[in-house]
CSV table of C-alpha atoms and ligand atoms in Angstrom, one decimal:
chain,number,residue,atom,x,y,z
A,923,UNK,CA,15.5,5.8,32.5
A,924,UNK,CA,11.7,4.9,32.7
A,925,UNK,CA,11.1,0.6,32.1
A,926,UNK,CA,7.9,-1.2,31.5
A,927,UNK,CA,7.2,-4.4,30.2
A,928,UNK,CA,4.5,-5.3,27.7
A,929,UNK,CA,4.1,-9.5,25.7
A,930,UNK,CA,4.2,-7.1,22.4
A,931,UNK,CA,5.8,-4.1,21.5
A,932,UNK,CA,4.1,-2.7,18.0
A,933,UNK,CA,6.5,0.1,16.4
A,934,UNK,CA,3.9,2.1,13.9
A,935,UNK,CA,0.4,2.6,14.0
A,936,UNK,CA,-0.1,3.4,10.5
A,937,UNK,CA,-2.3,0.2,8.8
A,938,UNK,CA,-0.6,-3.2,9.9
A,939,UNK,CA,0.7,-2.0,13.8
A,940,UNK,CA,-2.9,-1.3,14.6
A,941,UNK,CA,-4.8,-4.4,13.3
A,942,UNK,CA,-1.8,-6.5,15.1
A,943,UNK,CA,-2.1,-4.3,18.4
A,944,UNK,CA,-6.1,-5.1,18.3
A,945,UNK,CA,-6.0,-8.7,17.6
A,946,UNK,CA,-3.1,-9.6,20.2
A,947,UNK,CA,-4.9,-7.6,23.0
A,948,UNK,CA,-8.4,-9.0,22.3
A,949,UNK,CA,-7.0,-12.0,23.4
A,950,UNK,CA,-6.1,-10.3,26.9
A,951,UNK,CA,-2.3,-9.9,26.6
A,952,UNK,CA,-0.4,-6.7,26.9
A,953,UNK,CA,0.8,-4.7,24.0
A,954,UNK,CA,2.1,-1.2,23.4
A,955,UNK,CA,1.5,0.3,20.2
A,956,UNK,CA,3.9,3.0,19.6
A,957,UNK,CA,4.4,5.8,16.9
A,958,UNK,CA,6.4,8.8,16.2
A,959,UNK,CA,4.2,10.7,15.0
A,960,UNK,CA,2.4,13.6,17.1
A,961,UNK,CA,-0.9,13.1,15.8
A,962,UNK,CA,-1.1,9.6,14.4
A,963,UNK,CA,-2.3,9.5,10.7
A,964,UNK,CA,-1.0,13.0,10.5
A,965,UNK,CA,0.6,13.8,7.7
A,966,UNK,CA,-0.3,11.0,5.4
A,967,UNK,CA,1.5,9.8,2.3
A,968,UNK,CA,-1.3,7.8,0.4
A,969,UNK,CA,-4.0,8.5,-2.6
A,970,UNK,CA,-6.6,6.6,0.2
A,971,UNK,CA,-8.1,4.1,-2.2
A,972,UNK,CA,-8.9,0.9,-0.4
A,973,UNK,CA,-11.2,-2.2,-1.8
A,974,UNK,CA,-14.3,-2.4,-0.1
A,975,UNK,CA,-14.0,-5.5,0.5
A,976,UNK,CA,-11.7,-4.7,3.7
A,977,UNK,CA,-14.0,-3.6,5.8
A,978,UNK,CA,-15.7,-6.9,6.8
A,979,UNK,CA,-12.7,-8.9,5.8
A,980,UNK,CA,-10.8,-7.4,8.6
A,981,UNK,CA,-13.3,-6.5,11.1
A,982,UNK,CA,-13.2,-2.4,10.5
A,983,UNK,CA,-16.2,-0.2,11.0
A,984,UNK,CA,-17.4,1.0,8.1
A,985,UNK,CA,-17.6,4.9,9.8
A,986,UNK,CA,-18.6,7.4,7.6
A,987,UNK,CA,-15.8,9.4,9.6
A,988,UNK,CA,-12.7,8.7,7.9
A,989,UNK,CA,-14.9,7.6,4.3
A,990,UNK,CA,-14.7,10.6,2.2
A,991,UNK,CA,-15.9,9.0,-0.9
A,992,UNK,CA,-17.6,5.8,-2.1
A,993,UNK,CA,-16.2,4.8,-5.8
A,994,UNK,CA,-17.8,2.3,-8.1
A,995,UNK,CA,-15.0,2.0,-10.3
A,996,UNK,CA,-12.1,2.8,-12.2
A,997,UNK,CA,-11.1,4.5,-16.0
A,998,UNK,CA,-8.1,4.4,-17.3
A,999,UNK,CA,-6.4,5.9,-20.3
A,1000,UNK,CA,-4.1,5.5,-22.8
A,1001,UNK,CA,-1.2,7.7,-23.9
A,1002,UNK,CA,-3.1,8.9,-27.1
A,1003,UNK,CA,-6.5,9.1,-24.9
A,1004,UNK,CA,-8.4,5.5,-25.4
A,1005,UNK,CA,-10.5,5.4,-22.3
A,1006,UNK,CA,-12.1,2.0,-20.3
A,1007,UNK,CA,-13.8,2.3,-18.3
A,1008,UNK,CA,-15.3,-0.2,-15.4
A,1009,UNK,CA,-17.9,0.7,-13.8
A,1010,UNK,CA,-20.1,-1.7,-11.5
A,1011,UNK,CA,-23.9,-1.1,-9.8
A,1012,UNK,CA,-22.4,-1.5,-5.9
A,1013,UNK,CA,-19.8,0.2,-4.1
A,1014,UNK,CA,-16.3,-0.9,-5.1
A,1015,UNK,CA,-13.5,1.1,-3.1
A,1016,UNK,CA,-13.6,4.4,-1.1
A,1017,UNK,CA,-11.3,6.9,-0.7
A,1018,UNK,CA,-10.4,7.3,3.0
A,1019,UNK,CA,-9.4,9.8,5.1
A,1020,UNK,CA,-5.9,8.4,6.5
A,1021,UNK,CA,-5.7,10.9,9.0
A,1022,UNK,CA,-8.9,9.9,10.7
A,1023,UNK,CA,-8.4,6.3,9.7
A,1024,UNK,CA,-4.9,5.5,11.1
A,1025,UNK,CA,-6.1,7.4,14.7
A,1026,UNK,CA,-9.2,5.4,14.5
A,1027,UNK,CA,-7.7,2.1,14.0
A,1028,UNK,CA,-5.1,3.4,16.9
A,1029,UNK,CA,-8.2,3.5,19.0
A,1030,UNK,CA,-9.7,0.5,18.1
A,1031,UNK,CA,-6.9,-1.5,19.3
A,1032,UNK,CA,-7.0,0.5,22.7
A,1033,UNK,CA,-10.3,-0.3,22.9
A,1034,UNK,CA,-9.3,-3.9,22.9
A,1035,UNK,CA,-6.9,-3.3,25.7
A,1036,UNK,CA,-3.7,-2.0,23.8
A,1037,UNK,CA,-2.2,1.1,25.5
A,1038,UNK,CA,-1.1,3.3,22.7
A,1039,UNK,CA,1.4,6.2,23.0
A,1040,UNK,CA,1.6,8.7,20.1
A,1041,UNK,CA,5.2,10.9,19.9
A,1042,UNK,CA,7.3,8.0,20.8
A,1043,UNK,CA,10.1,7.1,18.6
A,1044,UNK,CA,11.8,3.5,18.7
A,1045,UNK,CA,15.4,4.3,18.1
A,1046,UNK,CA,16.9,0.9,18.9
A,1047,UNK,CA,16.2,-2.7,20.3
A,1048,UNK,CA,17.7,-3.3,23.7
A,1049,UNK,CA,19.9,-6.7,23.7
A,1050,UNK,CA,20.2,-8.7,26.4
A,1051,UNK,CA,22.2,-12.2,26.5
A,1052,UNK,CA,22.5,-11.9,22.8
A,1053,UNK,CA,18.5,-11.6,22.8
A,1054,UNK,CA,16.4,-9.1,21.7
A,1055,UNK,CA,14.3,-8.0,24.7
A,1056,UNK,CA,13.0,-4.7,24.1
A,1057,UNK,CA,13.0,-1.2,22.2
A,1058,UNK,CA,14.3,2.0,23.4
A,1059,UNK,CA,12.8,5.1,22.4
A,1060,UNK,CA,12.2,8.5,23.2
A,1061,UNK,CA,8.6,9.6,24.2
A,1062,UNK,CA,8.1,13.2,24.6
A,1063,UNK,CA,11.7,13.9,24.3
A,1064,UNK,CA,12.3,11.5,27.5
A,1065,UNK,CA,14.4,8.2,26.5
A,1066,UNK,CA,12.1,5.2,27.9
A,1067,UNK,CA,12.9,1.7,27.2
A,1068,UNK,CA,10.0,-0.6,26.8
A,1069,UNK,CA,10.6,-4.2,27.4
A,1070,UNK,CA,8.4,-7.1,25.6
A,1071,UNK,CA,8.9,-11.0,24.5
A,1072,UNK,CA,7.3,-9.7,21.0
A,1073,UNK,CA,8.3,-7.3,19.1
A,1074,UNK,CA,6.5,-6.4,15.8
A,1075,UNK,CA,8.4,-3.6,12.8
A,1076,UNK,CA,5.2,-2.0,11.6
A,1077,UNK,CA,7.5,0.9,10.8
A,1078,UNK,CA,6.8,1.2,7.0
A,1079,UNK,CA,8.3,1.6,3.9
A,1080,UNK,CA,11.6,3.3,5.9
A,1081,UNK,CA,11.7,0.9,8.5
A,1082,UNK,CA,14.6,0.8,10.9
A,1083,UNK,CA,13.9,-1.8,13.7
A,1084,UNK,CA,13.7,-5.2,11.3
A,1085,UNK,CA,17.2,-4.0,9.9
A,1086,UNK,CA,18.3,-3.4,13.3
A,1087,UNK,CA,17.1,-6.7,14.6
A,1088,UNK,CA,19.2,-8.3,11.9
A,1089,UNK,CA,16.4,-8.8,9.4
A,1090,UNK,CA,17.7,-7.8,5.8
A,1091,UNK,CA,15.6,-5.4,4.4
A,1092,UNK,CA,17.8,-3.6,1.9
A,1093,UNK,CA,16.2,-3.0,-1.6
A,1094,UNK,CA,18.4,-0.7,-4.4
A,1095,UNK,CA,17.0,2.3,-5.0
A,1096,UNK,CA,14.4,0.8,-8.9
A,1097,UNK,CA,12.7,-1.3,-6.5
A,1098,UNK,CA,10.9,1.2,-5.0
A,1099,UNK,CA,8.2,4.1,-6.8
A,1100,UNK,CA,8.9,8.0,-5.9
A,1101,UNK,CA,5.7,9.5,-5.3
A,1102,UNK,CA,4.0,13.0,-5.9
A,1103,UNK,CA,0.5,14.1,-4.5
A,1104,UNK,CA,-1.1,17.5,-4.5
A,1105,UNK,CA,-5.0,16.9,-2.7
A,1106,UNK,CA,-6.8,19.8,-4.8
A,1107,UNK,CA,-9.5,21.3,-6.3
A,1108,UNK,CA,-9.9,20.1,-9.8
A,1109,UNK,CA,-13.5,19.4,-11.7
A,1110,UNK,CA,-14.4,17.7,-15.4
A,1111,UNK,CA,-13.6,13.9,-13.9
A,1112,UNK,CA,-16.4,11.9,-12.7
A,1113,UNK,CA,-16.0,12.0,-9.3
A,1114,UNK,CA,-17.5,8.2,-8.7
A,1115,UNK,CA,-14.8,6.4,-10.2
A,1116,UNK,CA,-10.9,6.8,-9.9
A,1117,UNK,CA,-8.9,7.7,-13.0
A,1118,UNK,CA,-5.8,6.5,-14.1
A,1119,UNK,CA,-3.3,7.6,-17.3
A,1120,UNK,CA,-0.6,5.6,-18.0
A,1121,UNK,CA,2.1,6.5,-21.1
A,1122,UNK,CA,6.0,5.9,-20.8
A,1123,UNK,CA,6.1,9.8,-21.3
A,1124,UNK,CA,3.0,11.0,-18.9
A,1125,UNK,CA,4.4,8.4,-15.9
A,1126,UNK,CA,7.0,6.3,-16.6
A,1127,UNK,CA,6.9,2.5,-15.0
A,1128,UNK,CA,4.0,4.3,-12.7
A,1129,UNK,CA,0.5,6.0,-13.4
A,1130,UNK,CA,-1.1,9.2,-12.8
A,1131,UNK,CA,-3.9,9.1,-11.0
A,1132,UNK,CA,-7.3,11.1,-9.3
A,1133,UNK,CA,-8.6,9.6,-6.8
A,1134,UNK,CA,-12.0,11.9,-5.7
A,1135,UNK,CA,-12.6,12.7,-2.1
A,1136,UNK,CA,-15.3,15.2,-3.2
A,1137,UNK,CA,-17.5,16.1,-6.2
A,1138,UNK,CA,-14.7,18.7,-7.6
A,1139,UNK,CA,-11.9,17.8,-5.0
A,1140,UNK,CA,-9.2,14.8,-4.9
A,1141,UNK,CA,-6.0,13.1,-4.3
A,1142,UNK,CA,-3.9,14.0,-7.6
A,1143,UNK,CA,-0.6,12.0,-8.0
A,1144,UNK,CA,1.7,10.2,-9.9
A,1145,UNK,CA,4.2,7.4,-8.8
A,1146,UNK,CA,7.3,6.3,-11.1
A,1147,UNK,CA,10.4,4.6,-10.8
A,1148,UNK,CA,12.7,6.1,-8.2
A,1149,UNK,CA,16.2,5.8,-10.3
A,1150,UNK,CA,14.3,7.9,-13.1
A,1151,UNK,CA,16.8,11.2,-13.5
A,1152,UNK,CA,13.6,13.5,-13.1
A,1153,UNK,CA,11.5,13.9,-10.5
A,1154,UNK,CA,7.7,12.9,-9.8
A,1155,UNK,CA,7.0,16.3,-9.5
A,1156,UNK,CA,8.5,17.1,-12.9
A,1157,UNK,CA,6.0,15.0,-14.3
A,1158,UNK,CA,3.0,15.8,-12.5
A,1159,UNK,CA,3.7,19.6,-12.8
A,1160,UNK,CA,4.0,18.8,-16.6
A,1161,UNK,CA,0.8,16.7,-16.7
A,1162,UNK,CA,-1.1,19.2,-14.9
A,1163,UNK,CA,-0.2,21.9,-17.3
A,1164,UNK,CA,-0.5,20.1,-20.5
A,1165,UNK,CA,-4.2,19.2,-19.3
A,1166,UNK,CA,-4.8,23.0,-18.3
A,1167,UNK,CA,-5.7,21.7,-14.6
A,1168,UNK,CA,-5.1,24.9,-12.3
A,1169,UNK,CA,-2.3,24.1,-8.9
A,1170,UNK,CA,-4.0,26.9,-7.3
A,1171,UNK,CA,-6.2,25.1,-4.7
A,1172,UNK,CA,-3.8,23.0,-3.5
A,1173,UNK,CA,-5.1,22.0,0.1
A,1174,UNK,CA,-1.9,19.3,0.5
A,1175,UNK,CA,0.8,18.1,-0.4
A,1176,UNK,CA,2.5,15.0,0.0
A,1177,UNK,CA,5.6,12.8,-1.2
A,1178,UNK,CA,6.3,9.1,-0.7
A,1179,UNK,CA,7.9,5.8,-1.4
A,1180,UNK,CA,6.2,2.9,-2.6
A,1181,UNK,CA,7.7,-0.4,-2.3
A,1182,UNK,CA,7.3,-1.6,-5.6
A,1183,UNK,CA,9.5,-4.5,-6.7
A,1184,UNK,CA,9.9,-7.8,-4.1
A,1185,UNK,CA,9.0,-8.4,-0.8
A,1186,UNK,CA,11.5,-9.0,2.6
A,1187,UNK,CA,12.4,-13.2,2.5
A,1188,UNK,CA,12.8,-13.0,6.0
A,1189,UNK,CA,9.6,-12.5,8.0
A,1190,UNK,CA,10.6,-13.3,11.7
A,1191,UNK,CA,14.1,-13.5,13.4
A,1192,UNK,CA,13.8,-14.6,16.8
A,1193,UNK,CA,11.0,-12.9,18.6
A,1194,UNK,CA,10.8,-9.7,15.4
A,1195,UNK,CA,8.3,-9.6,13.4
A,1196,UNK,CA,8.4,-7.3,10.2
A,1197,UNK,CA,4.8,-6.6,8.6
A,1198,UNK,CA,3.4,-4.0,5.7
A,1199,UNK,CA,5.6,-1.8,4.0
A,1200,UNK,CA,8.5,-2.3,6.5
A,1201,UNK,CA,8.6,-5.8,4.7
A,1202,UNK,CA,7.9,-4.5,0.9
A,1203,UNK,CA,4.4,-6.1,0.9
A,1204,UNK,CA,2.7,-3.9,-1.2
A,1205,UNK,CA,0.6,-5.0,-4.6
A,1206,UNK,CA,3.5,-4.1,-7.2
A,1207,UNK,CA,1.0,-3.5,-10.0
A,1208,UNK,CA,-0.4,-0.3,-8.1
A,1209,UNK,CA,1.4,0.0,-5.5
A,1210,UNK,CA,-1.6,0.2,-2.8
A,1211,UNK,CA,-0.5,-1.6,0.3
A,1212,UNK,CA,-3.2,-0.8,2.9
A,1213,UNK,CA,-5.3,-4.2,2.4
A,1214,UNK,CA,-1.7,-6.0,1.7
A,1215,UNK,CA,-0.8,-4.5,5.5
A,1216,UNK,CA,-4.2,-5.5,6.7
A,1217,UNK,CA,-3.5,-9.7,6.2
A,1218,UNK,CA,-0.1,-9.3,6.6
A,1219,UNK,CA,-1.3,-7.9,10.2
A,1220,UNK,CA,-4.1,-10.3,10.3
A,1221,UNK,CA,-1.4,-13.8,9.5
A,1222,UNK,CA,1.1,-11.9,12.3
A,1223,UNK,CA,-1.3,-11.2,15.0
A,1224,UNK,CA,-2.4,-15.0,14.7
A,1225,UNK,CA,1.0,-16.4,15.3
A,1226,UNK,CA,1.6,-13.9,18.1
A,1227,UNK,CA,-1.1,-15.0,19.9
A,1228,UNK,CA,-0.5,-18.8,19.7
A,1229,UNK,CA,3.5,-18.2,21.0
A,1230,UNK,CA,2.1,-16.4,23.5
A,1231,UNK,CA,-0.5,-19.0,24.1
A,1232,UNK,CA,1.9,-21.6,24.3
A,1233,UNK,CA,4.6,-20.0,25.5
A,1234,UNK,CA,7.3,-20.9,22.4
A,1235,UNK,CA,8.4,-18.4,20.4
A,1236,UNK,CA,9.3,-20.4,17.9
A,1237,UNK,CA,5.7,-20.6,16.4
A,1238,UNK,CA,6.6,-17.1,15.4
A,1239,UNK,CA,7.8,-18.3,12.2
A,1240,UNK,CA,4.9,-19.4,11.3
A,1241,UNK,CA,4.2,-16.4,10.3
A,1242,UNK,CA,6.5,-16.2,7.4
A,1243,UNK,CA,5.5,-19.3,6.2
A,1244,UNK,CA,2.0,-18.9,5.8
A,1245,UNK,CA,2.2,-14.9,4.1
A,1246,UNK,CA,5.0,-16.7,1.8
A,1247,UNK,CA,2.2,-19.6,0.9
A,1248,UNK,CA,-0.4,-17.4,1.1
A,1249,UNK,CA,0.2,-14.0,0.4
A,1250,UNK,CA,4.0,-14.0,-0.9
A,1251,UNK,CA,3.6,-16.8,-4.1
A,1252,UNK,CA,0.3,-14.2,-5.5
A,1253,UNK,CA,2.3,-11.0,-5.1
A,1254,UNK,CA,5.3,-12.2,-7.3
A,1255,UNK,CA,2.8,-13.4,-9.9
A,1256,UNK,CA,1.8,-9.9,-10.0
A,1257,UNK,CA,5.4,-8.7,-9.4
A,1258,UNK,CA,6.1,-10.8,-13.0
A,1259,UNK,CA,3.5,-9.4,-14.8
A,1260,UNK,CA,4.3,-5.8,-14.2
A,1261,UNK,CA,7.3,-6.6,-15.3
A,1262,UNK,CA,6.6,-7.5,-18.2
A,1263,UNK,CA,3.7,-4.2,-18.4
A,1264,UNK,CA,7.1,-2.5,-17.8
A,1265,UNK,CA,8.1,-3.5,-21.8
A,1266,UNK,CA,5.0,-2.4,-23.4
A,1267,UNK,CA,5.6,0.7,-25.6
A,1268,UNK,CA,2.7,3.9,-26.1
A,1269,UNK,CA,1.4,2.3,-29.2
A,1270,UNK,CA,0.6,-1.2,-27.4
A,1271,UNK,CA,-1.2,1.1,-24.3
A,1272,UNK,CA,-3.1,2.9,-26.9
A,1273,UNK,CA,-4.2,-1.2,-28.4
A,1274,UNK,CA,-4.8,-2.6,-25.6
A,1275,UNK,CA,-6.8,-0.5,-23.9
A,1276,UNK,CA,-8.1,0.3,-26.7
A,1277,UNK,CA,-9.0,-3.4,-27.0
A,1278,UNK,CA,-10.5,-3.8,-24.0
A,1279,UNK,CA,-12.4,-1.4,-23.8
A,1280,UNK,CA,-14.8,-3.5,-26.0
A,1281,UNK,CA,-14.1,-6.5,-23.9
A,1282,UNK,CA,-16.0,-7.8,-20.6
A,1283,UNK,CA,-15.2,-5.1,-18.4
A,1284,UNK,CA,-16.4,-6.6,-15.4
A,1285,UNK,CA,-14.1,-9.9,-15.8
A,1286,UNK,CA,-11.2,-7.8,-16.0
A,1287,UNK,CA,-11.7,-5.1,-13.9
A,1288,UNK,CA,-11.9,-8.3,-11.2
A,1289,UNK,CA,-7.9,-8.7,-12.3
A,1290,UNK,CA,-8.7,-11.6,-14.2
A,1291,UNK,CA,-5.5,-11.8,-16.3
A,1292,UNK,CA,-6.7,-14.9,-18.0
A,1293,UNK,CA,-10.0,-13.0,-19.2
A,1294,UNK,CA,-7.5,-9.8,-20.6
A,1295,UNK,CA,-5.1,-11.7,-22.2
A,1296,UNK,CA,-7.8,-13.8,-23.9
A,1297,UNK,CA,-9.9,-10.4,-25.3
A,1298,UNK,CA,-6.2,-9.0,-26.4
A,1299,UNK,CA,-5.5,-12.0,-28.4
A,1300,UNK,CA,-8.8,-11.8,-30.2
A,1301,UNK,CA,-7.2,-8.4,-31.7
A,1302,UNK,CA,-5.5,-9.0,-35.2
A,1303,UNK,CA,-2.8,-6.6,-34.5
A,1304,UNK,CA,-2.1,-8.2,-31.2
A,1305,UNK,CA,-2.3,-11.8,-32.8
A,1306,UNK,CA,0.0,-11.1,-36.2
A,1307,UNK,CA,2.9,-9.5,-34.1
A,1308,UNK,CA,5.4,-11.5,-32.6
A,1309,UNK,CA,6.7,-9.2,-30.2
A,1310,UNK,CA,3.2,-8.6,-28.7
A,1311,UNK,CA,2.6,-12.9,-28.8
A,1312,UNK,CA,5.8,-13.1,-27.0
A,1313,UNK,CA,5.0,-10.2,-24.3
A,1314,UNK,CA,1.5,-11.7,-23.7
A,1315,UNK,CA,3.2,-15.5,-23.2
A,1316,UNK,CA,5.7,-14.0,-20.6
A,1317,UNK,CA,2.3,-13.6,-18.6
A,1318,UNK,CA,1.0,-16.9,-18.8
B,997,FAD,C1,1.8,8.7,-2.4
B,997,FAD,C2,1.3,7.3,-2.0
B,997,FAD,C3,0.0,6.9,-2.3
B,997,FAD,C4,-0.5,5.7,-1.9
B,997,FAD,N1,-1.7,5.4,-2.2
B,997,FAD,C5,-2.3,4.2,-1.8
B,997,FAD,C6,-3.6,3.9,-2.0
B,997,FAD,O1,-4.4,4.6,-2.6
B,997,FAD,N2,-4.1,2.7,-1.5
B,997,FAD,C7,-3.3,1.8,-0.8
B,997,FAD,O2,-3.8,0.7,-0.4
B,997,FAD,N3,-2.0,2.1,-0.6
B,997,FAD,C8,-1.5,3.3,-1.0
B,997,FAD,N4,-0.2,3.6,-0.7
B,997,FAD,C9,0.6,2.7,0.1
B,997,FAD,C10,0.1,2.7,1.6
B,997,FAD,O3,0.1,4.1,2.1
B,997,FAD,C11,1.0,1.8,2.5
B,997,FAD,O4,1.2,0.6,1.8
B,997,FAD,C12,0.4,1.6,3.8
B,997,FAD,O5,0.3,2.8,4.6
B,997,FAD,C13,1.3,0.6,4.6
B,997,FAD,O6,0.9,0.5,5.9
B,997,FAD,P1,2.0,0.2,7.1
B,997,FAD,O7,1.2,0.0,8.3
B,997,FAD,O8,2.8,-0.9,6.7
B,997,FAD,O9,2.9,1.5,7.1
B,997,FAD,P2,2.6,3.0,7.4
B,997,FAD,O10,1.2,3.3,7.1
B,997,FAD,O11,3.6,3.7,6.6
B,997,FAD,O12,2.8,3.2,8.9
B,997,FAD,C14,4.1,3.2,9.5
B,997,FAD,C15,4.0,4.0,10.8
B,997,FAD,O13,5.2,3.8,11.5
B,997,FAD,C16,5.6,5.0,12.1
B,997,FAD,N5,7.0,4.9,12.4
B,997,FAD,C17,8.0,4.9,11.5
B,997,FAD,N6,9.2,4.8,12.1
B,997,FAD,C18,9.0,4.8,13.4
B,997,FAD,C19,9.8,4.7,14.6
B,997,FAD,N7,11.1,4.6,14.5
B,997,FAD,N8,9.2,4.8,15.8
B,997,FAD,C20,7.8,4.9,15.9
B,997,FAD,N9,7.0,5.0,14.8
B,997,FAD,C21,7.6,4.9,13.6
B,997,FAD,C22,5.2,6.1,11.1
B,997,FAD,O14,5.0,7.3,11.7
B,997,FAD,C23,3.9,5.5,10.5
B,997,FAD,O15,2.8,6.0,11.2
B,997,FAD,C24,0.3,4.8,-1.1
B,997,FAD,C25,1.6,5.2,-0.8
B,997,FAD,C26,2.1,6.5,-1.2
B,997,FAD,C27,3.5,6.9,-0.8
């Protein structure tokens, strides 16, 4: 059996293996970033939304080759049809082209001096003296067994090698979305902004949404809880028909899970390191985990770099104190808020968007809770019912 040796192994190159893989070999160590996948990026499971803001927060090109779409903002609508919208004057998101993306941030970090090898699947970690030393995996159908001090589980949202290092990973099956995505033709929604419905009967727990990667062509999907006894494609397929939207031009099709309700306690055993969807950190409002991946990545790679510098593992954990400071403590705020989203019934979607709607649109659109709860208790039908009061002080 084939051996090499590497100061990092990275298993996925989806969002988070890549930024770590380019960070840690910047510095001028070895690291081997490793995926499955034939083609990597191909097939994607994501709607491709991503904050603008990414792109200079995390030192990625902003290349009009994987950008199909610049957005300036979002609407979203209630179960009766109330619409707000947000829209701003700049640039807001885009919609990316993962399959472009994920190769190009594969190539950024072996531009930096990673090696990267597509088509090779880590099946195990090799253990040696009771230590974790490595990762065997198949490339090209060959077994190979790659040997590093760091190993990093960038494996996603079915990760294998954080649970197989010993890191506990388990979630039951309602913590966690069940998506449906058809990318298709479709026309009548303005194609600058994303649009989301929400409605205990159109999605429950989740959202529909269309996220435009063309004038009249987009991501169209729907994510809701995973215990619900119908599927996501029961409700999309229902959706789609009640709004007369032709499934004719599908061009893809996709299905995923979405991390959606806590995040792994246990960053780092030992020299493992779990990051991204592998360790839950996703945005449980909306599920997007891309920029979540991206400083998750970002805290990682810094702590790989300084136990490498200084030769003591240890600093490694680090890494899950600062994302649990950082990152970790503003995620479950969110986390507690969608819960409590999770109560509201049709009619108080229908007020409170409704409600806002007439509010500062800007404020809240920038995920100023503060600002939202402050125009919804403005409204006398918010204010004079209890049930409402009490739902709105569970977010305070
Ligand atoms: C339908 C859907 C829509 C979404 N829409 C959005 C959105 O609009 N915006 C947003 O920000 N987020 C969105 N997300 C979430 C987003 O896709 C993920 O949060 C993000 O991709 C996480 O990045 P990651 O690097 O942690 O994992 P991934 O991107 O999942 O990458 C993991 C990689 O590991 C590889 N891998 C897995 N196991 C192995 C193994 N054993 N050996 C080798 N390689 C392995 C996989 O092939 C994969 O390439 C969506 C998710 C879904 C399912």
């Amino acid at each position: 059996m084939k051996g090499i040796k590497y100061d990092a192994v990275v298993v996925g190159a989806g969002i988070a293996g890549p930024i770590i893989a380019r960070n840690v070999a910047r510095e001028g160590y070895s690291v081997l970033l490793i995926d499955r996948k034939w083609a990597i990026g191909t097939p994607k499971q994501c709607a491709e939304g991503i904050s603008i803001r990414v792109f200079k927060k995390y030192g990625i090109p902003y290349d009009r080759r994987f950008i199909n779409r610049e957005i300036y903002g979002a609407k979203l609508y209630s179960p009766s049809g109330y619409e707000l919208e947000m829209r701003y004057k700049n640039v807001s998101g885009v919609i990316l082209e993962r399959k472009v993306f994920d190769k190009m941030l594969a190539y950024y970090a072996a531009k930096a001096g990673a090696d990267v090898m597509a088509r090779t699947e880590a099946l195990d970690v090799i253990r040696k003296d009771g230590k974790i030393s490595g990762i065997k995996a198949k490339h090209e159908d060959e077994p190979v067994e790659i040997h590093a001090d760091i190993i990093v589980a960038a494996d996603g949202v079915e990760s294998t090698i954080a649970r197989k290092a010993g890191i506990n990973t388990y979630a039951p099956p309602h913590e966690f979305d069940s998506s449906y995505e058809y990318e298709m033709l479709i026309e009548g929604y303005d194609p600058d902004l994303i649009h989301l419905w929400f409605g205990n009967d159109v999605a429950p727990r989740g959202y529909i949404w269309v996220f435009p990667k063309d004038e009249d062509r987009a991501n169209v999907g729907i994510g809701i809880n995973s215990d619900n006894p119908q599927t996501a494609k029961y409700y999309l397929d229902r959706w789609l028909r009640k709004n007369r939207i032709s499934t004719r031009k599908l061009v893809e099709i996709n299905v995923g899970i979405v991390p959606v309700g806590g995040f792994v306690k246990e960053l780092v055993r030992d020299n493992v390191l779990v990051v991204g969807d592998a360790a839950r950190q996703v945005n449980p409002m909306h599920g997007g985990g891309m920029g979540e991946a991206m400083e998750a990545g970002t805290l990682a790679s810094r702590w790989i770099v300084k136990a490498l510098e200084e030769e003591n593992l240890d600093l490694l954990q680090n890494y899950t104190r600062e994302w649990w400071e950082k990152e970790g403590t503003r995620l479950e705020r969110i986390l507690k808020v969608r819960k409590v989203t999770e109560k509201l019934t049709d009619a108080d979607l229908d007020l409170f968007i409704q409600v806002l709607s007439s509010a500062d649109a800007e404020k809240i659109a920038g995920g100023n809770y503060f600002e939202v709860i402050k125009a919804l208790l403005k409204n006398p039908k918010v204010l004079m019912n209890p049930r409402r009061i009490n739902l709105l002080r569970q977010l305070i």
